[in-house]
Amino acid sequence: MNPEVEKVKVLIIGSGPAGYTAAIYAARAGMNPVLYTGGQPGGQLTITTDVENYPGYPDGIMGPEMMEDFRKQAERFGTQVRYGLVTAVDFSKRPHLVTVDDQVQISAETVIISTGASAKWLGLESETRLNGKGVSACAVCDGFFFRGQEVAIIGAGDTACEEASYLANICSKVYMIVRRDEMRASQIMQKRVKNNPKIEILWNTETEEILGTDEVTGVRVVNNLSGEKREIAISGFFVAIGHQPNTSIFRDFIHMDSSGYIKTIPGTTRTNVEGVFACGDAQDNVYRQAVTAAGTGCMAALDAERFLAEQE
Ligand SMILES: Cc1cc2nc3c(=O)[nH]c(=O)nc-3n(C[C@H](O)[C@H](O)[C@H](O)COP(=O)(O)OP(=O)(O)OC[C@H]3O[C@@H](n4cnc5c(N)ncnc54)[C@H](O)[C@@H]3O)c2cc1C
């Protein structure tokens, strides 16, 4: 091995709630963790405004501020937080070799993957402009802000159906925009939305533009069979067309499902590779919340600590 390769006990990849929580636990356990932030220091919550469902903040908190608190807490116990993107890994033997920014190499006794997942977007200019101003990719996170109001959701899978049902519980009406004349979702999920009187499904419909200057006021949709256009007044626009886990660099070594979510041994954060652990949204296609990411981050640090103790 190149003698200049730095050796670390615990290398954490990613700086969202999962990574920082793993860092807090690993640092307090005396494992001197090194954490690489990736291209989005603080993770997904840095692109949102109010977070009202994270325990411990009774008045809510802005996402970026909350992630600053996470970082400070991790650094307080000695975590080395470094800016850099992990560009390659070699998990074929231990210690594991991790390359940062195509240049720096690190030899890690344990690796905690907390690289998160990114929501897929439609790619409309109005969607980007109004993101966080009525456009959201998370009904559970942001639905509450639209209680009693009319909203739209786009998507046709199980998640879209589940989120439409969730929104229907708190909003006065939900338009579900579906591109084709059928849905991908399971029959049971479809039945649930079709039978919900507060959900109106717009079949063969595509979004042309989300309307509004400073906040969402409506959506212009087009029927892709007739070409007929229609403007609908709404205050929230939810995109539920899937997520992409940020896991492609691990593909050659780590077992994943067909969407790229890392498979962990149930009840643990262990992956198929000894000494490599995964937490947060990178391994969770179900809950995808900050508090669940933080919970599994804690688990990953404890699993890494036990693993290292077993090796001694
Ligand atoms: C707009 C929006 C609003 C939300 N609101 C809420 C809310 O109100 N409440 C709630 O509980 N949840 C909310 N969520 C969901 C929540 O943000 C996620 O569940 C949570 O952030 C997942 O944490 P994570 O640590 O797994 O990953 P992320 O927060 O996605 O962080 C991933 C980290 O990995 C880093 N990374 C990725 N690839 C690499 C690499 N190759 N090398 C190094 N680093 C890398 C990134 O830079 C980032 O720091 C919201 C999400 C969005 C998008």
CSV table of C-alpha atoms and ligand atoms in Angstrom, one decimal:
chain,number,residue,atom,x,y,z
A,1,MET,CA,0.0,0.0,0.0
A,2,ASN,CA,1.2,3.5,-0.7
A,3,PRO,CA,2.8,4.7,2.6
A,4,GLU,CA,1.1,8.1,2.2
A,5,VAL,CA,-2.4,6.6,2.5
A,6,GLU,CA,-4.0,8.0,5.6
A,7,LYS,CA,-5.4,5.4,8.0
A,8,VAL,CA,-8.7,6.0,9.8
A,9,LYS,CA,-10.8,3.9,12.1
A,10,VAL,CA,-14.2,5.1,11.0
A,11,LEU,CA,-14.8,6.9,7.7
A,12,ILE,CA,-18.3,8.4,7.3
A,13,ILE,CA,-19.4,9.3,3.8
A,14,GLY,CA,-22.1,12.0,3.7
A,15,SER,CA,-23.2,14.9,6.0
A,16,GLY,CA,-27.0,14.6,6.3
A,17,PRO,CA,-28.8,13.6,9.5
A,18,ALA,CA,-27.5,10.0,9.2
A,19,GLY,CA,-23.9,10.9,8.7
A,20,TYR,CA,-23.7,13.5,11.4
A,21,THR,CA,-25.5,11.3,13.9
A,22,ALA,CA,-23.1,8.4,13.2
A,23,ALA,CA,-20.3,10.9,13.7
A,24,ILE,CA,-21.6,12.1,17.1
A,25,TYR,CA,-21.8,8.5,18.3
A,26,ALA,CA,-18.5,7.4,16.8
A,27,ALA,CA,-16.6,10.5,18.2
A,28,ARG,CA,-18.0,10.1,21.7
A,29,ALA,CA,-17.0,6.4,21.6
A,30,GLY,CA,-13.4,7.5,20.9
A,31,MET,CA,-13.2,6.3,17.3
A,32,ASN,CA,-11.9,9.6,15.8
A,33,PRO,CA,-14.2,9.6,12.8
A,34,VAL,CA,-13.5,11.4,9.6
A,35,LEU,CA,-16.5,12.6,7.7
A,36,TYR,CA,-16.7,13.7,4.1
A,37,THR,CA,-19.5,16.1,3.3
A,38,GLY,CA,-20.0,15.4,-0.4
A,39,GLY,CA,-21.4,18.1,-2.7
A,40,GLN,CA,-24.3,19.0,-0.5
A,41,PRO,CA,-22.9,19.7,3.0
A,42,GLY,CA,-25.8,19.2,5.5
A,43,GLY,CA,-27.7,17.0,3.0
A,44,GLN,CA,-31.3,17.3,1.8
A,45,LEU,CA,-32.6,19.5,4.6
A,46,THR,CA,-30.4,22.3,3.5
A,47,ILE,CA,-32.8,22.9,0.6
A,48,THR,CA,-35.9,23.2,2.7
A,49,THR,CA,-37.2,25.8,4.9
A,50,ASP,CA,-39.2,24.9,8.1
A,51,VAL,CA,-38.7,21.5,9.6
A,52,GLU,CA,-41.5,21.0,12.1
A,53,ASN,CA,-41.4,17.3,12.8
A,54,TYR,CA,-37.9,16.8,14.2
A,55,PRO,CA,-38.2,16.1,17.9
A,56,GLY,CA,-36.5,18.6,20.2
A,57,TYR,CA,-37.5,21.7,18.2
A,58,PRO,CA,-40.9,22.7,19.6
A,59,ASP,CA,-41.1,25.8,17.5
A,60,GLY,CA,-39.7,24.2,14.4
A,61,ILE,CA,-36.4,25.1,12.8
A,62,MET,CA,-35.1,26.0,9.4
A,63,GLY,CA,-33.5,23.0,7.7
A,64,PRO,CA,-30.0,24.7,7.1
A,65,GLU,CA,-29.9,25.9,10.7
A,66,MET,CA,-30.7,22.4,12.0
A,67,MET,CA,-27.9,20.9,10.0
A,68,GLU,CA,-25.5,23.5,11.3
A,69,ASP,CA,-26.5,22.3,14.8
A,70,PHE,CA,-25.8,18.7,13.7
A,71,ARG,CA,-22.4,19.6,12.4
A,72,LYS,CA,-21.4,21.6,15.5
A,73,GLN,CA,-22.4,18.7,17.7
A,74,ALA,CA,-20.4,16.2,15.7
A,75,GLU,CA,-17.3,18.5,15.7
A,76,ARG,CA,-17.6,19.2,19.4
A,77,PHE,CA,-16.6,15.6,20.1
A,78,GLY,CA,-13.8,15.6,17.7
A,79,THR,CA,-15.2,14.6,14.3
A,80,GLN,CA,-13.0,15.8,11.5
A,81,VAL,CA,-15.5,17.2,9.0
A,82,ARG,CA,-13.9,17.6,5.6
A,83,TYR,CA,-15.2,18.9,2.3
A,84,GLY,CA,-14.8,16.4,-0.4
A,85,LEU,CA,-16.6,13.9,-2.6
A,86,VAL,CA,-15.9,10.2,-2.4
A,87,THR,CA,-15.3,9.2,-6.0
A,88,ALA,CA,-14.3,5.6,-5.8
A,89,VAL,CA,-14.1,2.7,-3.3
A,90,ASP,CA,-12.3,-0.6,-3.1
A,91,PHE,CA,-14.1,-2.9,-0.7
A,92,SER,CA,-12.5,-6.1,-2.0
A,93,LYS,CA,-10.3,-6.4,1.1
A,94,ARG,CA,-9.8,-4.9,4.5
A,95,PRO,CA,-8.9,-2.3,5.4
A,96,HIS,CA,-11.1,-0.6,2.8
A,97,LEU,CA,-9.7,1.9,0.4
A,98,VAL,CA,-11.6,5.1,-0.3
A,99,THR,CA,-10.7,7.7,-2.9
A,100,VAL,CA,-11.7,11.3,-2.3
A,101,ASP,CA,-12.0,13.8,-5.2
A,102,ASP,CA,-10.1,11.4,-7.5
A,103,GLN,CA,-6.9,12.2,-5.5
A,104,VAL,CA,-6.7,11.5,-1.8
A,105,GLN,CA,-6.7,7.9,-0.7
A,106,ILE,CA,-7.8,6.7,2.7
A,107,SER,CA,-7.5,3.3,4.3
A,108,ALA,CA,-10.5,2.8,6.6
A,109,GLU,CA,-11.1,0.0,9.1
A,110,THR,CA,-14.8,0.7,8.9
A,111,VAL,CA,-16.9,2.7,6.5
A,112,ILE,CA,-20.3,4.2,7.2
A,113,ILE,CA,-22.3,5.0,4.0
A,114,SER,CA,-24.8,7.8,4.5
A,115,THR,CA,-25.0,9.3,1.1
A,116,GLY,CA,-28.8,9.7,1.0
A,117,ALA,CA,-31.1,9.7,-1.9
A,118,SER,CA,-32.2,12.5,-4.3
A,119,ALA,CA,-35.8,13.1,-5.3
A,120,LYS,CA,-36.5,12.8,-9.0
A,121,TRP,CA,-38.0,16.0,-10.5
A,122,LEU,CA,-39.9,16.7,-13.7
A,123,GLY,CA,-37.3,19.2,-14.9
A,124,LEU,CA,-39.6,22.2,-15.4
A,125,GLU,CA,-38.2,25.7,-14.9
A,126,SER,CA,-41.3,26.6,-12.8
A,127,GLU,CA,-40.7,23.6,-10.6
A,128,THR,CA,-37.1,24.7,-9.8
A,129,ARG,CA,-38.2,28.3,-9.2
A,130,LEU,CA,-41.0,27.4,-6.9
A,131,ASN,CA,-39.2,24.7,-5.0
A,132,GLY,CA,-39.8,25.2,-1.3
A,133,LYS,CA,-42.5,27.8,-2.2
A,134,GLY,CA,-45.2,25.3,-2.7
A,135,VAL,CA,-43.4,22.7,-4.7
A,136,SER,CA,-42.2,19.7,-2.6
A,137,ALA,CA,-41.1,16.1,-3.1
A,138,CYS,CA,-42.2,15.0,0.4
A,139,ALA,CA,-45.8,15.0,1.4
A,140,VAL,CA,-45.1,13.7,4.9
A,141,CYS,CA,-42.6,16.6,5.4
A,142,ASP,CA,-44.6,19.4,3.8
A,143,GLY,CA,-48.3,18.4,3.6
A,144,PHE,CA,-49.1,19.9,6.9
A,145,PHE,CA,-48.3,23.4,5.5
A,146,PHE,CA,-51.3,23.0,3.1
A,147,ARG,CA,-53.9,21.7,5.5
A,148,GLY,CA,-57.4,22.6,4.4
A,149,GLN,CA,-56.1,23.7,1.0
A,150,GLU,CA,-56.2,22.2,-2.5
A,151,VAL,CA,-53.1,20.5,-3.8
A,152,ALA,CA,-51.9,18.4,-6.7
A,153,ILE,CA,-49.6,15.4,-6.7
A,154,ILE,CA,-47.8,13.9,-9.7
A,155,GLY,CA,-46.9,10.2,-9.9
A,156,ALA,CA,-48.5,6.8,-10.4
A,157,GLY,CA,-46.6,4.4,-8.2
A,158,ASP,CA,-47.2,3.1,-4.7
A,159,THR,CA,-45.4,6.1,-3.1
A,160,ALA,CA,-47.6,8.5,-5.1
A,161,CYS,CA,-50.7,6.7,-4.0
A,162,GLU,CA,-49.6,6.6,-0.4
A,163,GLU,CA,-48.7,10.3,-0.4
A,164,ALA,CA,-52.0,11.2,-2.2
A,165,SER,CA,-53.9,9.4,0.6
A,166,TYR,CA,-51.8,11.1,3.2
A,167,LEU,CA,-52.5,14.5,1.7
A,168,ALA,CA,-56.2,13.7,1.4
A,169,ASN,CA,-56.3,13.4,5.2
A,170,ILE,CA,-55.2,17.0,5.7
A,171,CYS,CA,-56.0,18.9,2.5
A,172,SER,CA,-59.5,19.8,1.2
A,173,LYS,CA,-58.8,18.3,-2.2
A,174,VAL,CA,-56.0,16.4,-4.0
A,175,TYR,CA,-55.6,16.3,-7.8
A,176,MET,CA,-53.6,13.3,-8.8
A,177,ILE,CA,-51.9,13.8,-12.1
A,178,VAL,CA,-51.3,10.5,-14.0
A,179,ARG,CA,-49.5,10.5,-17.4
A,180,ARG,CA,-51.1,7.3,-18.7
A,181,ASP,CA,-54.6,5.7,-18.5
A,182,GLU,CA,-53.3,3.3,-15.8
A,183,MET,CA,-51.1,3.3,-12.8
A,184,ARG,CA,-47.9,1.4,-11.8
A,185,ALA,CA,-49.1,1.1,-8.2
A,186,SER,CA,-50.3,-2.1,-6.7
A,187,GLN,CA,-54.1,-2.8,-7.0
A,188,ILE,CA,-54.7,-2.2,-3.3
A,189,MET,CA,-53.0,1.2,-3.4
A,190,GLN,CA,-54.9,2.2,-6.5
A,191,LYS,CA,-58.2,1.1,-5.0
A,192,ARG,CA,-57.4,3.3,-2.0
A,193,VAL,CA,-57.0,6.5,-4.1
A,194,LYS,CA,-59.8,5.7,-6.5
A,195,ASN,CA,-62.2,5.2,-3.6
A,196,ASN,CA,-61.2,8.4,-1.8
A,197,PRO,CA,-63.7,11.1,-2.5
A,198,LYS,CA,-61.2,13.9,-1.8
A,199,ILE,CA,-58.8,12.6,-4.6
A,200,GLU,CA,-59.6,13.4,-8.2
A,201,ILE,CA,-57.4,11.5,-10.7
A,202,LEU,CA,-56.6,13.3,-13.9
A,203,TRP,CA,-55.7,10.5,-16.4
A,204,ASN,CA,-53.6,11.0,-19.5
A,205,THR,CA,-52.5,14.3,-18.1
A,206,GLU,CA,-49.1,16.0,-18.0
A,207,THR,CA,-47.9,19.1,-16.2
A,208,GLU,CA,-47.0,21.9,-18.5
A,209,GLU,CA,-46.2,24.6,-15.9
A,210,ILE,CA,-46.6,25.3,-12.3
A,211,LEU,CA,-48.1,28.7,-11.9
A,212,GLY,CA,-47.2,31.4,-9.4
A,213,THR,CA,-44.6,34.1,-8.9
A,214,ASP,CA,-43.5,33.9,-5.3
A,215,GLU,CA,-45.6,30.9,-4.4
A,216,VAL,CA,-47.6,28.2,-6.1
A,217,THR,CA,-51.0,29.4,-7.1
A,218,GLY,CA,-51.9,26.8,-9.7
A,219,VAL,CA,-50.9,24.3,-12.3
A,220,ARG,CA,-51.5,24.2,-16.1
A,221,VAL,CA,-52.0,20.6,-17.3
A,222,VAL,CA,-52.5,19.2,-20.7
A,223,ASN,CA,-54.5,16.1,-21.7
A,224,ASN,CA,-52.0,14.2,-23.9
A,225,LEU,CA,-54.8,12.5,-25.9
A,226,SER,CA,-57.0,15.5,-26.7
A,227,GLY,CA,-54.4,18.3,-26.3
A,228,GLU,CA,-56.9,20.2,-24.1
A,229,LYS,CA,-55.2,22.5,-21.6
A,230,ARG,CA,-56.6,23.4,-18.2
A,231,GLU,CA,-55.5,25.6,-15.3
A,232,ILE,CA,-56.2,24.3,-11.8
A,233,ALA,CA,-56.0,26.5,-8.7
A,234,ILE,CA,-53.8,24.8,-6.1
A,235,SER,CA,-51.3,26.0,-3.4
A,236,GLY,CA,-49.2,22.9,-3.1
A,237,PHE,CA,-47.6,20.8,-5.9
A,238,PHE,CA,-46.1,17.5,-4.8
A,239,VAL,CA,-43.7,15.5,-7.0
A,240,ALA,CA,-43.8,11.7,-6.3
A,241,ILE,CA,-42.1,10.2,-9.3
A,242,GLY,CA,-39.4,8.4,-7.3
A,243,HIS,CA,-36.0,8.8,-5.7
A,244,GLN,CA,-32.5,8.0,-6.8
A,245,PRO,CA,-30.2,6.7,-4.0
A,246,ASN,CA,-26.7,8.1,-4.2
A,247,THR,CA,-25.0,4.7,-4.2
A,248,SER,CA,-23.6,4.1,-7.7
A,249,ILE,CA,-20.0,4.3,-6.6
A,250,PHE,CA,-20.6,1.3,-4.3
A,251,ARG,CA,-22.3,-0.9,-6.9
A,252,ASP,CA,-19.4,-3.2,-7.6
A,253,PHE,CA,-19.1,-4.3,-4.0
A,254,ILE,CA,-22.4,-3.7,-2.1
A,255,HIS,CA,-25.6,-5.6,-2.5
A,256,MET,CA,-28.5,-3.3,-3.6
A,257,ASP,CA,-32.1,-3.6,-4.7
A,258,SER,CA,-33.1,-2.9,-8.3
A,259,SER,CA,-33.4,0.9,-7.6
A,260,GLY,CA,-30.0,1.1,-6.0
A,261,TYR,CA,-31.0,1.1,-2.3
A,262,ILE,CA,-28.4,-0.6,-0.2
A,263,LYS,CA,-29.5,-3.9,1.4
A,264,THR,CA,-28.7,-4.2,5.1
A,265,ILE,CA,-29.0,-7.2,7.3
A,266,PRO,CA,-32.4,-6.7,8.9
A,267,GLY,CA,-32.3,-5.1,12.4
A,268,THR,CA,-28.7,-3.9,11.7
A,269,THR,CA,-26.9,-1.5,9.4
A,270,ARG,CA,-24.4,-4.2,8.3
A,271,THR,CA,-24.0,-4.7,4.5
A,272,ASN,CA,-22.8,-7.7,2.7
A,273,VAL,CA,-19.2,-6.4,3.1
A,274,GLU,CA,-17.5,-6.8,6.5
A,275,GLY,CA,-16.8,-3.5,8.1
A,276,VAL,CA,-19.1,-1.5,5.8
A,277,PHE,CA,-22.3,-0.1,7.2
A,278,ALA,CA,-25.2,1.8,5.6
A,279,CYS,CA,-27.7,4.2,7.2
A,280,GLY,CA,-30.2,6.9,6.3
A,281,ASP,CA,-32.0,7.3,3.0
A,282,ALA,CA,-29.3,5.4,1.0
A,283,GLN,CA,-30.8,2.2,2.5
A,284,ASP,CA,-34.3,3.3,3.2
A,285,ASN,CA,-36.9,3.4,0.5
A,286,VAL,CA,-39.8,3.5,2.9
A,287,TYR,CA,-39.6,6.1,5.6
A,288,ARG,CA,-37.1,8.7,4.3
A,289,GLN,CA,-37.3,11.1,7.2
A,290,ALA,CA,-34.6,13.0,9.1
A,291,VAL,CA,-35.4,11.3,12.4
A,292,THR,CA,-35.2,7.8,10.9
A,293,ALA,CA,-32.0,8.7,9.1
A,294,ALA,CA,-30.5,9.9,12.4
A,295,GLY,CA,-31.7,6.7,14.1
A,296,THR,CA,-30.0,4.5,11.7
A,297,GLY,CA,-26.9,6.7,11.8
A,298,CYS,CA,-26.7,6.0,15.5
A,299,MET,CA,-27.1,2.3,14.8
A,300,ALA,CA,-24.3,2.4,12.2
A,301,ALA,CA,-21.8,3.9,14.7
A,302,LEU,CA,-22.7,1.4,17.3
A,303,ASP,CA,-22.5,-1.5,14.8
A,304,ALA,CA,-19.0,-0.2,13.7
A,305,GLU,CA,-17.9,0.1,17.3
A,306,ARG,CA,-18.9,-3.5,18.0
A,307,PHE,CA,-17.3,-4.7,14.8
A,308,LEU,CA,-14.0,-3.1,15.8
A,309,ALA,CA,-14.2,-4.5,19.3
A,310,GLU,CA,-14.8,-8.0,17.8
A,311,GLN,CA,-11.6,-7.6,15.7
A,312,GLU,CA,-9.4,-6.9,18.6
B,1,LIG,C1,-37.3,19.5,0.3
B,1,LIG,C2,-37.2,18.5,1.4
B,1,LIG,C3,-37.8,18.7,2.6
B,1,LIG,C4,-37.8,17.7,3.6
B,1,LIG,N1,-38.4,18.0,4.8
B,1,LIG,C5,-38.3,17.1,5.8
B,1,LIG,C6,-38.9,17.4,7.0
B,1,LIG,O1,-39.5,18.4,7.2
B,1,LIG,N2,-38.7,16.4,8.0
B,1,LIG,C7,-38.0,15.3,7.8
B,1,LIG,O2,-37.9,14.4,8.7
B,1,LIG,N3,-37.5,15.0,6.6
B,1,LIG,C8,-37.6,15.9,5.6
B,1,LIG,N4,-37.0,15.6,4.4
B,1,LIG,C9,-36.4,14.3,4.2
B,1,LIG,C10,-35.0,14.3,4.8
B,1,LIG,O3,-34.3,15.5,4.3
B,1,LIG,C11,-34.2,13.1,4.5
B,1,LIG,O4,-34.9,11.9,4.9
B,1,LIG,C12,-32.8,13.1,5.2
B,1,LIG,O5,-32.1,14.2,4.9
B,1,LIG,C13,-32.0,11.9,4.9
B,1,LIG,O6,-30.8,12.0,5.5
B,1,LIG,P1,-29.5,11.2,5.1
B,1,LIG,O7,-28.5,11.6,6.0
B,1,LIG,O8,-29.8,9.8,4.8
B,1,LIG,O9,-29.2,11.8,3.6
B,1,LIG,P2,-29.1,13.3,3.0
B,1,LIG,O10,-29.7,14.3,3.8
B,1,LIG,O11,-29.6,13.1,1.6
B,1,LIG,O12,-27.5,13.6,2.9
B,1,LIG,C14,-26.7,12.8,2.1
B,1,LIG,C15,-25.3,13.4,2.2
B,1,LIG,O13,-24.4,12.5,1.5
B,1,LIG,C16,-23.5,13.3,0.8
B,1,LIG,N5,-23.0,12.5,-0.3
B,1,LIG,C17,-23.7,12.0,-1.4
B,1,LIG,N6,-22.8,11.3,-2.2
B,1,LIG,C18,-21.6,11.5,-1.6
B,1,LIG,C19,-20.3,11.1,-2.0
B,1,LIG,N7,-20.0,10.4,-3.1
B,1,LIG,N8,-19.2,11.4,-1.2
B,1,LIG,C20,-19.4,12.1,-0.1
B,1,LIG,N9,-20.6,12.5,0.3
B,1,LIG,C21,-21.7,12.2,-0.5
B,1,LIG,C22,-24.3,14.6,0.4
B,1,LIG,O14,-23.5,15.6,0.1
B,1,LIG,C23,-25.1,14.8,1.6
B,1,LIG,O15,-24.4,15.5,2.6
B,1,LIG,C24,-37.1,16.5,3.3
B,1,LIG,C25,-36.4,16.3,2.1
B,1,LIG,C26,-36.5,17.3,1.1
B,1,LIG,C27,-35.8,17.0,-0.2
